[in-house]
């Protein structure tokens, strides 16, 4: 194999595919990139066993002097490419004799050991019949707005993924961890078949790192009984899905409430940030919200000290004192782009809902117990 | 005590003094700031036992409603000030009843426990007769240009500091770690008494983080038999010195050489950076320089792979092959601001000198053993 391209083209492709390189593995071949050169161009692939990424440098952006396939350690190749020249436009030549790869640019030449490409796992064949098309911008937003509320603890594997459900031309994405539920409803412009599948959180965060977030570019998501795939630009990302029947949460999603308040989002966020100064991991004191006429009070009373803050609020319904883990409020507020947010509550034991009128986002957060006399 | 100032003034002073707050200590009072309010203004002090910083918010920039002294946990106060308002100009009020400090701004009020200020160590009295004045810019440069070559391992305590020697109206600063020596000579505009003192590396790196680096602002450095002090702006930094008779290195500083090469600094730096891709901690392979007519070759041969690079060079004297730990070359080259650098060498066993004509900087680096047949 012998190929030529620019430092930038190669490094970009290596970084994209690199998202699926295995980090801790007993199979060293999964730490490699498989590089295939043919008349299509140069394709670079990684596969960590759960997820695979294949990206192409099309033939018009590179030169394939000799077709072939090699496997090389991903991290090493990426470091070499980063340092081989200070210019992004520098020409880089990769050539292999089946044992060593030579990587050269200008007056620098690296020689590193190849791995056996035959050991590299083949991509499963996937049925790409059931598709939905989103803009890169929309997919990135959906992931950003929900991914924080998956569970990182895989004692319940379904909680480490997100439900993608398409029904009545709406894509509903749900993430939950037992303390909260985050929901994003996205109207779709076309009509699609019913889909209900659980995509691993890791797959979603990696795909959202690779895509640019451009509103003019599309991602085609295909659903197979065992896999999900994302196609965009010159890249295919393929991932196993999580088996199981996802939680039925419809019954939790009441629209009734006894207390409703609307506050400025930034003021609320700043006040909650203040409360976190006094709340440490090993001292699980809650943030208490004291909802009164025209006013939202925030109180903390911890081993470290106390905080008493307030902000103006528009209130409908009854006064209420209710307590939360401030992290869950912060996570939701940080991804809401509106200037004001509205909270819907029933009592101090029932879930609080943060949602917009159209329910494009719904954040359900469970309150925590507290002793009202202390606040 | 009751004081008023802006978030920015207070936070800035807390951050400056915070440089001397103890991190791991068995004396909790050393994790505190001592805040004293009187007719001078508000002074904030920290002392970790080795080093103390005292900084003043002068009375024209604050309001002392009630004089007094308090001690509060430094980290907590800094976090509260950072989050108490989103505006740097917001007024912050600190008031103490001798048990709790109230810190308030706008509609937020924190209450935290005070510590007993009586426990706070007093500053030693220091003789400030022997002084030298440098600009903040010059002091920052001197530290940046040498600090990397102190030893982090304190088996030889003198190597963890830097020699500051004033003689014949030149300030010579030396740092060495057994593998290399870094020297900065700074001509002084005034005449000073002879000084030879070892300043702890930590003191120098902290002072250079606090000072702005402004060429128009001065730092007054005073030398006492046991202490060194730095005065700048409204701040005093005081530190113990390291006892001992510093290494006499004059005999190592020969000006003789058999091979001299001049290369473009950035090209040389980039090529050495490349070599580090192949050299890992646990595989101490050297970087071999092959000096020939008009050309500097760089070779690495490690378990990971090989590198062969070259750059144009102006050479005087004999051809030479010589090997180095690339880190030591990198550290020196990164702080040299000139476009070209010149290396002076005798043979593959003798130190290499990187220095300018006027010897404002001298980097002596010991070569390492290698097997010439393998390169």
XYZ file of C-alpha atoms in Angstrom:
750
model
C 0.000 0.000 0.000
C 1.165 3.521 -0.753
C -0.949 6.632 -0.274
C -0.548 10.402 -0.284
C -2.714 13.056 1.321
C -2.374 16.176 3.463
C -1.628 16.106 7.162
C -5.036 17.693 7.805
C -7.058 15.182 5.754
C -5.337 12.216 7.341
C -5.405 13.543 10.874
C -9.072 14.470 10.580
C -10.001 10.972 9.372
C -7.819 9.338 12.045
C -9.473 11.445 14.745
C -12.984 10.599 13.522
C -12.348 6.859 13.320
C -10.374 7.086 16.550
C -13.627 7.630 18.461
C -14.300 3.896 18.163
C -10.827 2.689 19.131
C -10.930 0.415 22.197
C -9.238 1.893 25.241
C -8.918 -1.042 27.612
C -9.023 -4.305 25.787
C -7.489 -7.748 25.838
C -7.513 -7.736 22.004
C -4.652 -5.452 20.835
C -6.051 -5.358 17.290
C -8.987 -3.261 18.624
C -6.469 -0.532 19.520
C -5.634 -0.272 15.818
C -7.023 1.524 12.825
C -7.667 -0.447 9.675
C -6.598 1.603 6.668
C -7.821 0.483 3.276
C -6.733 2.175 0.045
C -8.574 1.478 -3.198
C -10.170 3.343 -6.100
C -12.725 4.946 -3.719
C -9.943 6.604 -1.736
C -8.580 5.901 1.724
C -10.979 4.482 4.281
C -10.055 4.427 7.940
C -11.942 2.238 10.387
C -11.996 1.438 14.091
C -14.137 -1.028 16.012
C -14.231 -1.458 19.773
C -16.614 -4.389 19.673
C -19.685 -2.290 20.585
C -19.308 0.499 18.090
C -17.503 0.936 14.760
C -16.635 4.015 12.740
C -15.584 4.006 9.125
C -14.623 7.240 7.391
C -13.458 7.868 3.858
C -10.999 10.326 2.376
C -12.483 10.348 -1.136
C -10.150 9.754 -4.058
C -10.286 13.399 -5.149
C -8.669 14.432 -1.867
C -5.879 11.880 -1.834
C -3.726 9.752 -4.085
C -3.661 5.988 -3.925
C -0.379 4.993 -5.573
C -0.767 1.371 -4.534
C -3.965 -0.202 -3.156
C -3.878 -2.323 -0.008
C -4.896 -2.729 3.608
C -2.886 -2.196 6.774
C -3.543 -2.075 10.516
C -1.600 0.328 12.760
C -1.846 1.385 16.365
C -4.303 4.289 16.429
C -2.794 6.404 19.179
C 0.712 6.207 17.748
C -0.423 7.090 14.227
C -2.388 10.051 15.516
C 0.605 11.374 17.496
C 2.934 10.952 14.533
C 0.552 12.783 12.210
C 0.116 15.617 14.698
C 3.852 16.170 14.943
C 5.158 15.228 11.522
C 4.790 18.740 10.191
C 3.854 22.130 11.548
C 1.810 22.821 8.416
C -1.699 21.380 8.019
C -1.304 21.410 4.264
C 1.938 19.418 4.278
C 1.881 16.315 2.106
C 2.169 13.081 4.060
C 3.079 9.746 2.456
C 2.185 6.403 4.023
C 3.737 3.327 2.505
C 3.792 -0.235 3.713
C 5.922 -3.261 2.858
C 3.635 -5.618 4.811
C 5.823 -5.394 7.910
C 6.726 -1.755 8.531
C 4.788 1.380 7.629
C 6.815 4.405 6.604
C 5.165 7.722 7.368
C 7.004 10.657 5.892
C 6.609 14.363 5.318
C 9.326 16.789 4.263
C 12.591 15.624 5.783
C 11.045 13.534 8.558
C 10.403 9.833 8.231
C 8.877 7.541 10.845
C 8.902 3.749 10.619
C 6.517 1.777 12.804
C 5.419 -1.834 13.063
C 2.220 -2.933 11.313
C -0.314 -5.289 12.880
C -2.017 -8.122 11.037
C -5.082 -6.614 9.275
C -6.674 -10.054 8.935
C -7.375 -10.061 12.682
C -9.451 -6.894 12.398
C -13.166 -7.654 12.985
C -15.466 -7.311 10.003
C -18.384 -4.921 10.104
C -21.730 -6.718 10.586
C -24.142 -6.313 7.709
C -26.937 -4.049 8.759
C -30.368 -3.530 7.322
C -30.670 0.187 6.603
C -34.327 0.138 5.529
C -35.829 1.995 8.502
C -34.389 5.474 8.408
C -34.898 8.891 9.859
C -33.119 12.028 8.710
C -32.137 14.790 11.119
C -29.859 17.773 10.691
C -26.510 17.517 12.459
C -27.623 20.509 14.516
C -30.799 18.801 15.713
C -29.094 15.525 16.604
C -26.386 17.343 18.525
C -28.999 19.358 20.442
C -31.076 16.283 21.281
C -28.054 14.493 22.700
C -26.804 17.532 24.622
C -30.260 18.087 26.129
C -30.684 14.553 27.488
C -27.352 12.713 27.806
C -26.585 14.055 31.300
C -29.457 12.108 32.790
C -28.484 8.602 31.736
C -27.071 6.455 34.513
C -23.297 5.902 34.490
C -23.686 2.876 36.720
C -24.519 -0.108 34.522
C -26.360 -2.167 37.148
C -29.395 -1.443 34.987
C -28.062 -1.476 31.466
C -31.147 0.172 29.957
C -30.497 3.284 32.039
C -27.075 3.682 30.371
C -28.809 4.272 27.046
C -31.471 6.563 25.629
C -34.809 5.569 24.161
C -35.318 6.788 20.589
C -38.995 6.417 19.729
C -40.638 7.582 16.518
C -44.444 7.726 16.601
C -46.962 10.009 14.903
C -44.098 11.853 13.147
C -42.484 12.884 16.404
C -39.093 11.676 17.617
C -39.170 11.289 21.396
C -35.834 10.806 23.129
C -35.814 9.780 26.788
C -32.995 9.400 29.309
C -33.531 8.514 32.964
C -31.492 7.424 35.955
C -34.033 6.764 38.730
C -33.925 10.314 40.100
C -35.021 12.194 37.019
C -36.324 11.823 33.485
C -35.240 14.004 30.557
C -37.393 14.093 27.439
C -36.909 15.801 24.102
C -39.751 15.799 21.520
C -38.709 16.668 17.983
C -41.338 17.065 15.247
C -40.234 15.317 12.045
C -40.905 16.821 8.640
C -41.558 13.471 6.956
C -43.596 10.434 7.923
C -41.720 7.427 9.335
C -42.519 3.907 10.542
C -42.803 3.250 14.250
C -39.390 2.782 15.892
C -38.595 2.093 19.557
C -34.954 1.358 20.273
C -32.395 1.941 23.049
C -29.107 3.480 21.879
C -26.048 3.273 24.185
C -25.153 6.611 25.776
C -21.531 6.213 24.703
C -22.556 5.874 21.039
C -24.630 9.050 21.265
C -21.942 11.091 22.947
C -19.305 9.932 20.443
C -21.481 10.629 17.400
C -22.318 14.069 18.731
C -18.593 14.797 19.131
C -17.881 13.811 15.525
C -20.689 15.703 13.791
C -20.122 19.383 13.198
C -23.571 20.513 14.333
C -24.216 22.240 11.025
C -27.954 22.899 10.495
C -27.487 22.441 6.724
C -25.956 18.962 6.964
C -27.928 15.790 7.479
C -27.424 12.625 9.473
C -29.266 9.516 8.313
C -30.072 7.266 11.254
C -31.017 3.678 10.360
C -32.613 1.225 12.744
C -31.971 -2.515 12.450
C -33.253 -5.037 15.036
C -29.735 -5.276 16.527
C -27.904 -2.167 15.337
C -28.255 1.517 14.790
C -26.206 3.383 12.209
C -25.439 7.040 11.605
C -24.383 8.200 8.134
C -23.045 11.716 7.599
C -20.442 13.282 5.329
C -18.092 10.461 4.380
C -18.586 8.643 7.673
C -20.575 5.636 8.865
C -20.957 4.978 12.556
C -22.463 1.663 13.579
C -23.417 0.551 17.062
C -25.152 -2.302 18.828
C -28.377 -1.303 20.515
C -29.315 -2.186 24.103
C -31.766 -5.095 24.356
C -34.819 -4.756 26.527
C -38.232 -3.206 26.887
C -37.624 0.386 27.969
C -39.436 1.876 30.963
C -43.043 2.954 30.341
C -43.098 6.440 31.772
C -46.340 7.800 30.278
C -48.242 7.433 33.582
C -45.724 9.719 35.332
C -46.226 12.542 32.863
C -49.184 14.361 34.374
C -50.006 17.902 33.269
C -51.750 18.706 36.569
C -50.082 20.985 39.061
C -50.860 23.016 42.174
C -47.957 25.463 42.005
C -46.420 26.966 38.896
C -43.566 29.473 38.869
C -41.745 31.234 36.083
C -38.278 32.682 36.747
C -35.385 34.163 34.840
C -33.208 31.210 33.884
C -29.822 32.846 34.412
C -30.760 34.243 37.832
C -32.062 30.844 38.908
C -28.955 29.072 37.588
C -26.599 31.542 39.334
C -28.434 31.107 42.647
C -28.279 27.307 42.397
C -24.565 27.514 41.566
C -24.135 29.475 44.800
C -25.791 26.693 46.756
C -23.295 24.117 45.475
C -20.480 25.895 47.353
C -22.012 24.643 50.597
C -23.091 21.160 49.500
C -20.376 18.503 49.405
C -20.545 14.865 48.298
C -20.259 13.497 51.834
C -22.835 15.888 53.328
C -25.998 15.414 51.290
C -27.836 18.519 52.369
C -30.581 19.611 49.967
C -31.311 22.928 48.333
C -34.679 24.101 49.664
C -36.905 26.211 47.419
C -39.368 28.433 49.242
C -42.038 29.535 46.803
C -44.067 32.546 47.866
C -45.977 35.372 46.213
C -43.690 36.989 43.549
C -40.593 35.428 45.116
C -38.505 32.266 44.944
C -36.304 31.797 48.006
C -33.319 29.427 48.065
C -31.981 28.053 51.345
C -29.096 25.782 52.264
C -28.088 24.751 55.753
C -25.055 22.487 55.748
C -22.069 21.630 57.906
C -20.073 24.208 55.948
C -22.433 27.149 56.323
C -25.752 28.562 55.241
C -27.098 30.406 52.219
C -30.165 32.553 51.942
C -30.934 33.912 48.461
C -34.002 34.985 46.549
C -35.149 36.027 43.111
C -38.314 37.480 41.627
C -40.814 34.909 40.337
C -44.227 34.831 38.733
C -46.293 32.396 40.752
C -49.671 30.710 40.122
C -51.259 28.499 42.790
C -50.270 27.592 46.323
C -47.141 28.528 48.304
C -44.740 25.595 48.591
C -41.486 24.481 50.187
C -39.722 21.727 48.261
C -36.145 20.415 48.308
C -33.825 19.121 45.604
C -30.364 17.825 44.902
C -29.130 21.021 43.194
C -27.121 19.046 40.614
C -30.309 17.787 38.950
C -31.718 21.299 38.606
C -28.374 22.583 37.282
C -28.061 19.848 34.656
C -31.486 20.687 33.235
C -31.185 24.473 33.397
C -27.774 24.472 31.710
C -29.203 23.023 28.495
C -32.348 25.150 28.336
C -31.767 28.015 25.919
C -34.855 30.096 26.820
C -34.584 33.273 28.857
C -37.201 32.098 31.379
C -38.100 28.675 32.702
C -41.324 27.396 34.241
C -41.558 24.810 37.031
C -44.759 22.828 37.683
C -45.172 21.218 41.108
C -47.899 19.476 43.132
C -46.438 19.063 46.606
C -43.083 18.502 48.308
C -43.181 14.719 47.657
C -44.267 14.723 43.993
C -42.047 15.218 40.929
C -41.313 18.708 39.684
C -41.588 19.318 35.938
C -39.528 21.870 34.053
C -41.023 22.158 30.595
C -41.951 24.576 27.841
C -45.514 25.160 26.594
C -45.126 22.863 23.583
C -43.385 20.176 25.616
C -40.395 20.086 23.273
C -38.464 19.505 26.483
C -39.661 17.972 29.737
C -37.369 17.561 32.752
C -38.941 15.568 35.555
C -36.978 15.799 38.803
C -37.815 13.964 42.017
C -37.629 16.088 45.176
C -35.744 14.938 48.284
C -36.860 14.750 51.916
C -36.086 17.612 54.263
C -37.141 18.983 57.620
C -39.146 22.179 56.923
C -38.621 23.392 60.491
C -34.889 23.857 59.793
C -35.456 26.337 56.945
C -15.405 43.678 61.670
C -17.463 45.004 58.786
C -16.071 45.819 55.342
C -17.349 46.668 51.880
C -15.620 46.293 48.515
C -16.310 44.993 45.035
C -16.350 41.302 44.147
C -13.355 41.886 41.876
C -11.191 43.675 44.476
C -11.858 41.049 47.097
C -11.488 38.076 44.806
C -8.243 39.426 43.377
C -6.749 39.912 46.839
C -7.976 36.489 47.981
C -6.419 34.857 44.930
C -3.073 36.607 45.450
C -2.843 35.730 49.138
C -4.231 32.279 48.351
C -0.909 31.374 46.691
C 0.567 30.890 50.169
C -2.303 28.878 51.650
C -1.139 25.461 52.880
C -2.566 22.552 50.908
C -1.764 19.531 53.026
C -1.206 20.479 56.616
C -1.859 19.219 60.107
C -2.528 22.832 61.186
C -6.002 23.834 59.905
C -5.302 27.511 60.601
C -2.751 27.457 57.720
C -5.669 26.704 55.346
C -7.157 30.062 56.318
C -6.771 33.650 55.258
C -6.240 36.275 57.910
C -8.278 39.365 57.038
C -7.437 42.574 58.872
C -9.439 45.751 58.402
C -8.086 49.061 59.676
C -7.505 52.627 58.497
C -5.010 51.374 55.836
C -7.732 49.288 54.195
C -8.244 45.539 54.094
C -5.155 43.323 54.240
C -5.405 39.654 53.406
C -2.651 37.256 54.424
C -1.776 33.587 54.083
C 1.182 31.664 55.458
C 2.029 28.036 54.749
C 4.988 27.956 57.121
C 7.580 28.336 54.337
C 6.136 31.290 52.509
C 3.726 34.102 53.384
C 1.812 36.566 51.215
C 0.187 39.729 52.473
C -1.794 41.930 50.099
C -3.667 45.148 50.757
C -6.865 46.584 49.312
C -6.056 50.220 50.058
C -8.662 52.289 51.886
C -9.592 54.269 48.739
C -10.789 51.036 47.106
C -12.868 49.713 49.994
C -14.823 50.817 53.015
C -13.965 49.722 56.530
C -17.164 50.278 58.519
C -15.770 48.492 61.560
C -12.099 47.543 62.058
C -11.143 44.041 63.148
C -9.416 40.773 62.311
C -10.917 37.455 61.245
C -9.670 34.115 59.915
C -11.705 32.138 57.354
C -11.084 29.062 55.272
C -9.399 30.298 52.090
C -10.868 27.868 49.582
C -14.423 28.361 50.802
C -14.161 32.156 50.789
C -12.743 32.121 47.263
C -15.588 29.890 45.994
C -18.231 32.027 47.657
C -16.787 35.227 46.188
C -16.599 33.681 42.727
C -20.263 32.709 42.790
C -21.876 35.397 44.909
C -22.602 37.610 41.930
C -22.262 37.380 38.186
C -21.015 40.984 38.088
C -17.384 41.814 38.939
C -18.441 45.280 40.071
C -21.065 44.018 42.517
C -20.658 45.313 46.059
C -19.830 42.601 48.581
C -20.195 43.078 52.336
C -18.294 40.972 54.870
C -19.315 41.292 58.478
C -18.318 39.250 61.462
C -19.785 38.828 64.934
C -16.708 36.954 66.194
C -18.313 33.576 65.464
C -19.935 33.680 62.014
C -18.968 35.754 58.979
C -21.801 36.982 56.816
C -20.859 37.460 53.168
C -23.583 39.141 51.174
C -24.169 40.685 47.779
C -27.518 41.663 46.302
C -30.117 39.152 47.518
C -27.655 36.395 48.401
C -26.222 35.943 51.862
C -23.769 33.274 52.983
C -22.939 32.551 56.621
C -19.803 30.562 57.424
C -17.881 29.695 60.554
C -14.855 31.812 61.510
C -11.603 30.353 62.830
C -9.639 31.772 65.721
C -7.353 34.519 64.275
C -5.082 34.370 67.328
C -3.761 31.003 66.121
C -2.563 32.531 62.865
C 1.278 32.626 62.728
C 2.878 36.057 62.873
C 5.150 37.244 60.072
C 8.841 37.110 61.029
C 10.567 40.467 61.066
C 12.901 40.694 58.131
C 15.811 42.956 57.453
C 15.098 44.635 54.107
C 18.407 46.483 53.826
C 19.927 44.503 50.954
C 17.711 45.111 47.963
C 17.660 44.716 44.229
C 15.008 46.183 41.935
C 13.845 44.349 38.807
C 10.890 44.957 36.530
C 8.052 42.439 36.841
C 8.767 41.506 33.238
C 12.419 40.698 33.928
C 11.728 38.658 37.062
C 9.032 36.663 35.267
C 11.397 35.980 32.363
C 14.256 34.907 34.628
C 12.033 32.432 36.448
C 10.456 31.075 33.252
C 13.886 30.603 31.676
C 15.347 28.536 34.523
C 12.652 27.017 36.755
C 12.208 23.878 34.632
C 15.674 22.668 35.504
C 15.372 22.553 39.288
C 14.998 19.084 40.757
C 11.515 18.093 41.958
C 13.000 15.339 44.076
C 14.116 16.866 47.372
C 16.811 14.320 48.219
C 19.158 17.220 47.627
C 17.289 20.225 48.915
C 19.594 22.765 47.268
C 18.609 21.423 43.838
C 14.946 22.296 44.548
C 15.890 25.981 44.650
C 17.665 28.499 42.439
C 20.821 30.395 43.214
C 20.406 34.188 43.010
C 23.852 35.754 42.964
C 24.607 39.456 42.509
C 28.207 40.299 41.694
C 29.808 43.027 39.606
C 26.336 44.491 38.861
C 25.117 41.303 37.229
C 22.356 39.076 38.614
C 23.170 35.441 37.869
C 20.399 32.905 38.399
C 21.264 29.208 38.307
C 19.084 26.091 38.443
C 20.445 22.567 38.115
C 19.277 19.004 38.646
C 22.340 16.821 38.015
C 21.649 16.389 34.287
C 21.722 19.996 33.233
C 22.417 23.535 34.370
C 20.377 26.583 33.357
C 21.878 30.027 33.789
C 20.443 33.487 33.233
C 22.697 36.564 33.492
C 20.893 39.881 33.873
C 22.830 43.155 33.836
C 21.632 45.472 36.602
C 21.338 49.212 36.075
C 22.432 50.104 39.609
C 25.271 48.928 41.831
C 24.416 46.406 44.563
C 26.203 44.589 47.384
C 27.274 41.002 46.868
C 24.420 38.551 47.422
C 24.455 34.758 47.145
C 21.274 33.053 48.277
C 19.188 30.001 47.362
C 15.475 30.725 46.845
C 12.999 27.800 46.911
C 11.627 26.907 43.470
C 8.059 26.986 44.808
C 8.489 30.588 45.994
C 9.774 31.630 42.581
C 7.007 29.940 40.655
C 4.323 31.395 42.929
C 5.721 34.928 42.772
C 5.940 34.729 39.007
C 2.279 33.659 38.864
C 1.193 36.653 40.968
C 3.144 39.404 39.208
C 1.639 40.738 36.015
C 4.873 40.740 34.007
C 4.495 44.433 33.237
C 7.843 45.965 32.121
C 6.850 49.305 33.720
C 6.239 47.859 37.195
C 8.961 47.054 39.682
C 9.562 44.268 42.146
C 11.829 45.008 45.093
C 13.642 41.879 46.212
C 15.238 42.048 49.678
C 17.757 39.562 51.009
C 17.968 38.780 54.721
C 20.241 36.011 56.129
C 17.199 33.737 56.529
C 14.509 35.189 54.278
C 13.884 36.713 50.904
C 11.032 39.122 50.266
C 9.344 40.423 47.133
C 7.444 43.726 47.250
C 5.261 44.802 44.336
C 1.998 46.711 43.993
C 0.241 46.349 47.333
C 1.715 42.934 47.994
C 4.533 41.537 50.122
C 5.699 37.974 49.601
C 8.093 36.552 52.156
C 9.873 33.202 52.008
C 12.507 31.258 53.868
C 15.657 30.640 51.868
C 17.389 27.273 51.491
C 20.440 26.885 53.724
C 23.669 25.615 52.234
C 26.614 26.447 50.071
C 25.380 26.193 46.476
C 27.301 24.162 43.896
C 30.398 25.854 42.424
C 29.896 25.371 38.721
C 32.406 27.868 37.312
C 34.869 25.096 36.354
C 32.246 23.435 34.151
C 31.642 26.576 32.129
C 34.302 26.297 29.465
C 34.057 28.399 26.334
C 36.083 25.897 24.304
C 34.400 23.721 21.722
C 35.213 21.487 18.776
C 31.836 21.589 17.027
C 29.468 24.510 16.799
C 26.161 24.500 14.963
C 23.508 27.134 14.435
C 19.985 26.048 13.501
C 16.533 27.547 13.163
C 14.985 27.204 16.612
C 11.463 26.328 15.524
C 12.621 23.680 13.046
C 14.864 22.132 15.696
C 12.080 22.214 18.288
C 9.559 20.621 15.897
C 11.986 17.829 15.018
C 12.690 17.090 18.687
C 8.952 17.060 19.402
C 8.649 14.390 16.708
C 11.229 12.259 18.464
C 9.214 12.242 21.691
C 6.440 10.258 19.981
C 8.772 7.255 19.957
C 10.414 7.690 23.354
C 8.423 6.510 26.367
C 9.253 6.703 30.075
C 9.920 2.981 30.388
C 12.070 2.725 27.241
C 14.846 5.252 27.726
C 16.080 5.446 24.161
C 18.011 8.601 23.320
C 17.647 11.124 20.560
C 20.830 10.932 18.472
C 22.061 14.084 16.733
C 24.218 13.504 13.689
C 26.094 16.689 12.876
C 27.507 16.889 9.386
C 28.375 19.599 6.875
C 25.354 21.960 6.530
C 23.032 19.395 8.093
C 21.744 18.301 11.471
C 20.295 14.783 11.417
C 18.001 13.453 14.172
C 17.625 9.708 14.761
C 15.565 7.603 17.124
C 15.445 3.839 17.277
C 13.076 2.581 19.945
C 10.800 -0.365 20.654
C 7.941 1.655 19.168
C 9.578 2.576 15.868
C 12.232 4.723 14.272
C 12.552 8.328 13.185
C 14.931 9.842 10.696
C 14.739 13.614 10.271
C 17.093 16.401 9.273
C 17.341 20.146 9.074
C 19.758 22.639 7.570
C 22.511 23.800 9.921
C 25.524 26.105 9.856
C 28.415 24.097 11.178
C 31.937 25.037 12.350
C 34.425 22.343 13.368
C 34.317 18.578 13.362
C 31.454 16.213 12.481
C 29.905 14.664 15.575
C 27.334 12.133 16.746
C 25.954 12.857 20.209
C 22.846 11.641 22.063
C 20.456 13.352 24.475
C 17.325 12.889 26.510
C 15.106 14.986 24.197
C 13.186 16.472 27.162
C 16.245 18.461 28.260
C 16.706 19.971 24.801
C 12.987 20.764 24.564
C 12.852 22.501 27.948
C 15.699 24.833 26.986
C 14.550 25.533 23.417
C 10.999 26.334 24.509
C 12.134 29.338 26.559
C 14.606 30.737 24.057
C 12.949 33.580 22.166
C 15.589 33.972 19.413
C 14.951 32.764 15.877
C 18.152 30.720 15.797
C 20.058 28.832 18.465
C 23.702 27.830 18.653
C 25.025 24.626 20.220
C 28.653 24.255 21.331
C 30.037 20.737 21.774
C 33.388 19.027 22.350
C 32.694 15.325 21.982
C 29.921 12.793 22.625
C 30.779 12.501 26.338
C 31.170 16.194 27.194
C 28.402 18.686 28.020
C 26.673 20.550 25.223
C 26.139 24.293 25.671
C 23.254 26.210 24.186
C 24.010 29.889 24.657
C 23.867 33.283 23.026
C 26.912 35.428 22.219
C 26.545 37.616 25.302
C 25.866 34.638 27.564
C 22.612 36.131 28.834
C 21.470 32.519 28.789
C 23.537 29.351 29.083
C 21.969 25.880 29.005
C 24.437 23.118 29.790
C 23.067 19.666 28.985
C 24.862 16.376 29.631
C 24.747 13.880 26.757
C 23.759 10.226 27.274
C 25.490 7.033 26.218
C 24.484 5.336 22.985
C 25.766 2.778 20.539
C 26.843 4.672 17.381
C 26.658 1.477 15.304
C 22.857 1.391 15.722
C 22.337 4.827 14.122
